[in-house]
Amino acid sequence: MKKIAIYGASGHGKVVADIAEICGYKVEFFVDDDDSKKEFCGMPVYGFEFAKTHRDICFGLGIGKNSAREKVFELLISNEFRLPFLIHPSAVISKSVIIGKGTVIMPNVVVNAYASIGMGVILNSSSIIEHDVNIGEFAHISPGSAIAGGVEIGVGVHLGINSTVIQGLKIGRHSVIGAGSVVIRDIEANSLVVGAPAKEIKKI
């Protein structure tokens, strides 16, 4: 059985660990930067220095915050660890979809034809990614969100729970789309938008 460690002893890490086990991995331990954490979900928690001695394992990314997940991804890659993508078996993924390393796809997600999903992305439960969508690295598509065909989602975008993006739009990098928002026009980079229709509140 393939061995995996989950970086991030967190609520999100619990879900990633579950998916990893369903995908046929044996979760060996969690890794966390908080030295006070010694045990999580009945498993030991170690720092990265300990994990570095275990060259036979790969890693799942159990970190919800996009910027923190990106930093950990770069740390693991620079130390030559493998980061497989993890896909819950209930997800429906077109055979033409491209998926980057370290990405996690959760239960009941749909990803349709010729979509491209970057590295370190979270496609959370029951999200819908339509045809020809391009999702940049380290984005997080929250539960129940729907992205129509041909949309471009920038690096590090957070799409809040139950958000909707209509077809053909561009969402600039590191933007945050508030929960329940309906995006009907392009969004500039580093923008916080909320509402239906979504309107910019401030730059972030």
Coordinates of C-alpha atoms in Angstrom, one line a residue, residues 99-201:
I99 CA -5.0 18.0 -13.3
G100 CA -1.9 19.4 -11.6
K101 CA 0.1 17.7 -8.8
G102 CA -1.1 18.3 -5.2
T103 CA -4.7 19.1 -6.2
V104 CA -7.6 17.6 -4.2
I105 CA -11.0 16.9 -5.7
M106 CA -13.7 16.2 -3.1
P107 CA -17.0 14.3 -3.2
N108 CA -19.5 14.9 -5.9
V109 CA -17.4 17.4 -7.9
V110 CA -18.1 17.6 -11.6
V111 CA -15.3 18.6 -14.0
N112 CA -16.3 18.7 -17.6
A113 CA -14.5 18.4 -21.0
Y114 CA -11.2 20.1 -21.6
A115 CA -11.0 21.9 -18.3
S116 CA -7.6 22.5 -16.8
I117 CA -6.9 22.4 -13.1
G118 CA -3.6 23.8 -11.8
M119 CA -1.3 22.5 -9.1
G120 CA -2.3 22.7 -5.4
V121 CA -6.0 23.5 -6.2
I122 CA -8.9 22.5 -4.0
L123 CA -12.2 21.6 -5.7
N124 CA -14.4 21.3 -2.7
S125 CA -17.5 19.2 -2.3
S126 CA -20.2 19.4 -5.0
S127 CA -18.6 22.1 -7.0
I128 CA -19.2 22.2 -10.8
I129 CA -16.4 23.1 -13.2
E130 CA -17.8 23.3 -16.8
H131 CA -16.1 22.8 -20.1
D132 CA -12.9 24.7 -21.0
V133 CA -12.5 26.3 -17.6
N134 CA -8.9 27.1 -16.6
I135 CA -8.2 27.2 -12.9
G136 CA -4.9 28.6 -11.8
E137 CA -2.6 27.2 -9.2
F138 CA -3.5 27.3 -5.5
A139 CA -7.1 28.4 -6.1
H140 CA -9.9 27.1 -3.8
I141 CA -13.3 26.5 -5.3
S142 CA -15.6 26.2 -2.3
P143 CA -18.5 23.7 -1.8
G144 CA -21.5 24.1 -4.1
S145 CA -19.9 26.7 -6.4
A146 CA -20.6 26.6 -10.1
I147 CA -18.2 27.9 -12.8
A148 CA -19.7 28.1 -16.3
G149 CA -17.8 27.2 -19.5
G150 CA -14.7 29.0 -20.7
V151 CA -14.0 30.9 -17.4
E152 CA -10.4 31.7 -16.4
I153 CA -9.7 31.6 -12.6
G154 CA -6.4 33.2 -11.6
V155 CA -3.7 31.9 -9.3
G156 CA -4.8 31.9 -5.6
V157 CA -8.4 32.9 -6.2
H158 CA -10.9 31.9 -3.4
L159 CA -14.4 31.3 -4.7
G160 CA -16.7 31.3 -1.7
I161 CA -19.3 28.7 -0.9
N162 CA -22.3 28.5 -3.3
S163 CA -20.8 31.2 -5.7
T164 CA -21.6 31.3 -9.4
V165 CA -19.5 32.6 -12.3
I166 CA -21.2 32.9 -15.7
Q167 CA -19.6 31.8 -18.9
G168 CA -16.5 33.3 -20.5
L169 CA -15.3 35.5 -17.6
K170 CA -11.8 36.2 -16.2
I171 CA -11.3 36.3 -12.4
G172 CA -8.0 38.0 -11.6
R173 CA -5.3 36.4 -9.4
H174 CA -5.7 36.4 -5.6
S175 CA -9.2 37.7 -5.7
V176 CA -11.8 36.6 -3.2
I177 CA -15.4 36.0 -4.3
G178 CA -17.8 36.2 -1.3
A179 CA -20.1 33.3 -0.4
G180 CA -23.3 33.2 -2.5
S181 CA -22.0 35.8 -5.0
V182 CA -23.1 35.8 -8.7
V183 CA -20.3 37.0 -10.9
I184 CA -21.5 38.5 -14.2
R185 CA -18.4 40.5 -15.3
D186 CA -14.7 40.2 -15.2
I187 CA -13.0 40.7 -11.9
E188 CA -9.6 42.5 -11.6
A189 CA -6.7 40.9 -9.6
N190 CA -6.6 41.3 -5.8
S191 CA -10.3 42.2 -5.5
L192 CA -12.8 41.3 -2.9
V193 CA -16.3 41.1 -4.4
V194 CA -19.6 40.1 -2.9
G195 CA -23.3 40.1 -3.8
A196 CA -25.7 39.2 -6.6
P197 CA -24.5 40.6 -9.0
A198 CA -21.1 40.7 -7.4
K199 CA -19.6 44.1 -6.8
E200 CA -16.1 45.1 -5.7
I201 CA -15.8 46.0 -2.0

